[in-house]
C-alpha cells in the first residue's frame, strides 16, 4: 500500500491549487479503473470513474491553459477514455498523462475555461461499484443558458405569462428509485416533466421552465435557485415513489411543511444576500440593518404564508385530478420535509406519480399514454387554480375580466367543448343563454358567463 505522508505543493505554475487528498487505510493495492462515464449538463460536467476498489486520489488545477489533473494512486488505467462532445461547455478533452509514479494513473481534463472542481468518492450503491466523481462547474453559473423550452411571448404586450417551474427529479449519476424491471426513476420523471412542459407551453398565458432538460445531475439547491432566477410563479417537482415491498401503489402530492418553512426563513434572515433578493431595490435604500431584517422578516412571513396556502390549494386540485387517472396512495396532500420543497417564496409541490417498485405501476409509468394522463392531470390542476386566482398582471387575469364574451358557434363545437374552453360549467353556459337542451346551431351567438 502506498504511503502519502505529506501534501506536496506544486509551485511550478502561477496558479496551482492542491484541493484534496484522500487516504484510506483499507484501500487495497492494485485498484483499477473499470469504466469512465461522462454526464454533460449546461452548467457543469460530471465525470464518473468506476473503480474496482475505494480510490486513493489527489487533484489540482493548472492554468494557461486551464486543466484539472487527477492522480489515482496504485491504480491501473482503463484502456480508453471517452470522447468529449460539443455539448460539454467546460471540458474539451480527457486524456492520460505521465503519472507521478509507475503504480499510479494520471488523468488530465483539458478545460475550455476556468472551472471549479468538486471531487469526491462514492461508495458502492445500487447498480454502481466504487466511484470517483469529478464535477466541474463553470466559473459563472448562468441559469438562463440552458432554456430548451420555447421562449413564448405573451400574446399581448403587457400581460405576462404565468411561469411554472417543472423539476424532473434525480438525473445523471443519481438514478432515483429503480423498478423491478430496471426502470430508472430519473427517466420517468424527465419524460413526464417534458410532457407537462409541452401542455403548459401550448396554453396561452402559461409558460414552462424545466430545471433540467436532459440526463444530468442537479443539486437540490440548484433546482430551487433556478426556479427563483426564472421568476417562477409555481414550482412542481416530479418523482416516482418506491418501497421495499412490491405492494404499495398509487400517487401522492406533497407540500412544504410548516416546520421546514420556518427553519428556511431563519436561514434566509441570517443571509443578507437573500434579503436583497427578497426586497429587490428596497434593500439598497434601507441602510439600517435592523430595519432591513425586520422588513425582510415581515415580507418572508407574508410570502411564506402565501406560498404555503397556494401550494396546498394546488396540491388539493392535483390530488382531485390524479384521482381520475391513477390510484391514490394518499387521499390528501401531505406535508413533508423534502429538500426540494423549501422555498418560502415560491409555492411548491412534489408529485409522486406512482410506485416504480410496484411491477404494475412500473409498467404504467413507462407507457406514454399513462405519462400523458399524469401530465394532463397536473396541468389541469395548475391551470384551474391560476384561472381562479390569476396574478393581477397576467394574461389570465385580463382574459377573465373581459366581459361579456360573445361566442359564435362554429361547426363541430359542443356545449361541453365551449364550457371547457372558457372554463365555465355546462350548466352556467346553459343558464346564461336560456338553453333547455344541449343542442347548438352553427352561427348561434352565445353569451359566455364569467368563470
Ligand atoms: Zn424521487
PDB file of N, CA, C and O and ligand atoms in Angstrom, residues 170 185 239-240, ligand 1:
ATOM      1  N   UNK A 170     -34.150  13.766  -9.740  1.00  0.00           N
ATOM      2  CA  UNK A 170     -32.937  12.971  -9.960  1.00  0.00           C
ATOM      3  C   UNK A 170     -32.266  13.304 -11.299  1.00  0.00           C
ATOM      4  O   UNK A 170     -32.500  14.359 -11.847  1.00  0.00           O
ATOM      5  N   UNK A 185     -36.086   5.849 -12.146  1.00  0.00           N
ATOM      6  CA  UNK A 185     -36.999   6.956 -11.845  1.00  0.00           C
ATOM      7  C   UNK A 185     -36.618   8.226 -12.607  1.00  0.00           C
ATOM      8  O   UNK A 185     -37.467   8.949 -13.109  1.00  0.00           O
ATOM      9  N   UNK A 239     -41.689  13.106  -9.280  1.00  0.00           N
ATOM     10  CA  UNK A 239     -40.966  11.928  -8.785  1.00  0.00           C
ATOM     11  C   UNK A 239     -41.794  10.666  -8.974  1.00  0.00           C
ATOM     12  O   UNK A 239     -42.955  10.728  -9.372  1.00  0.00           O
ATOM     13  N   UNK A 240     -41.188   9.521  -8.668  1.00  0.00           N
ATOM     14  CA  UNK A 240     -41.928   8.265  -8.567  1.00  0.00           C
ATOM     15  C   UNK A 240     -41.473   7.593  -7.284  1.00  0.00           C
ATOM     16  O   UNK A 240     -40.293   7.586  -6.964  1.00  0.00           O
TER      17      UNK A 240
HETATM   18 ZN1  LIG B   1     -37.563  10.669  -6.340  1.00  0.00          ZN
END
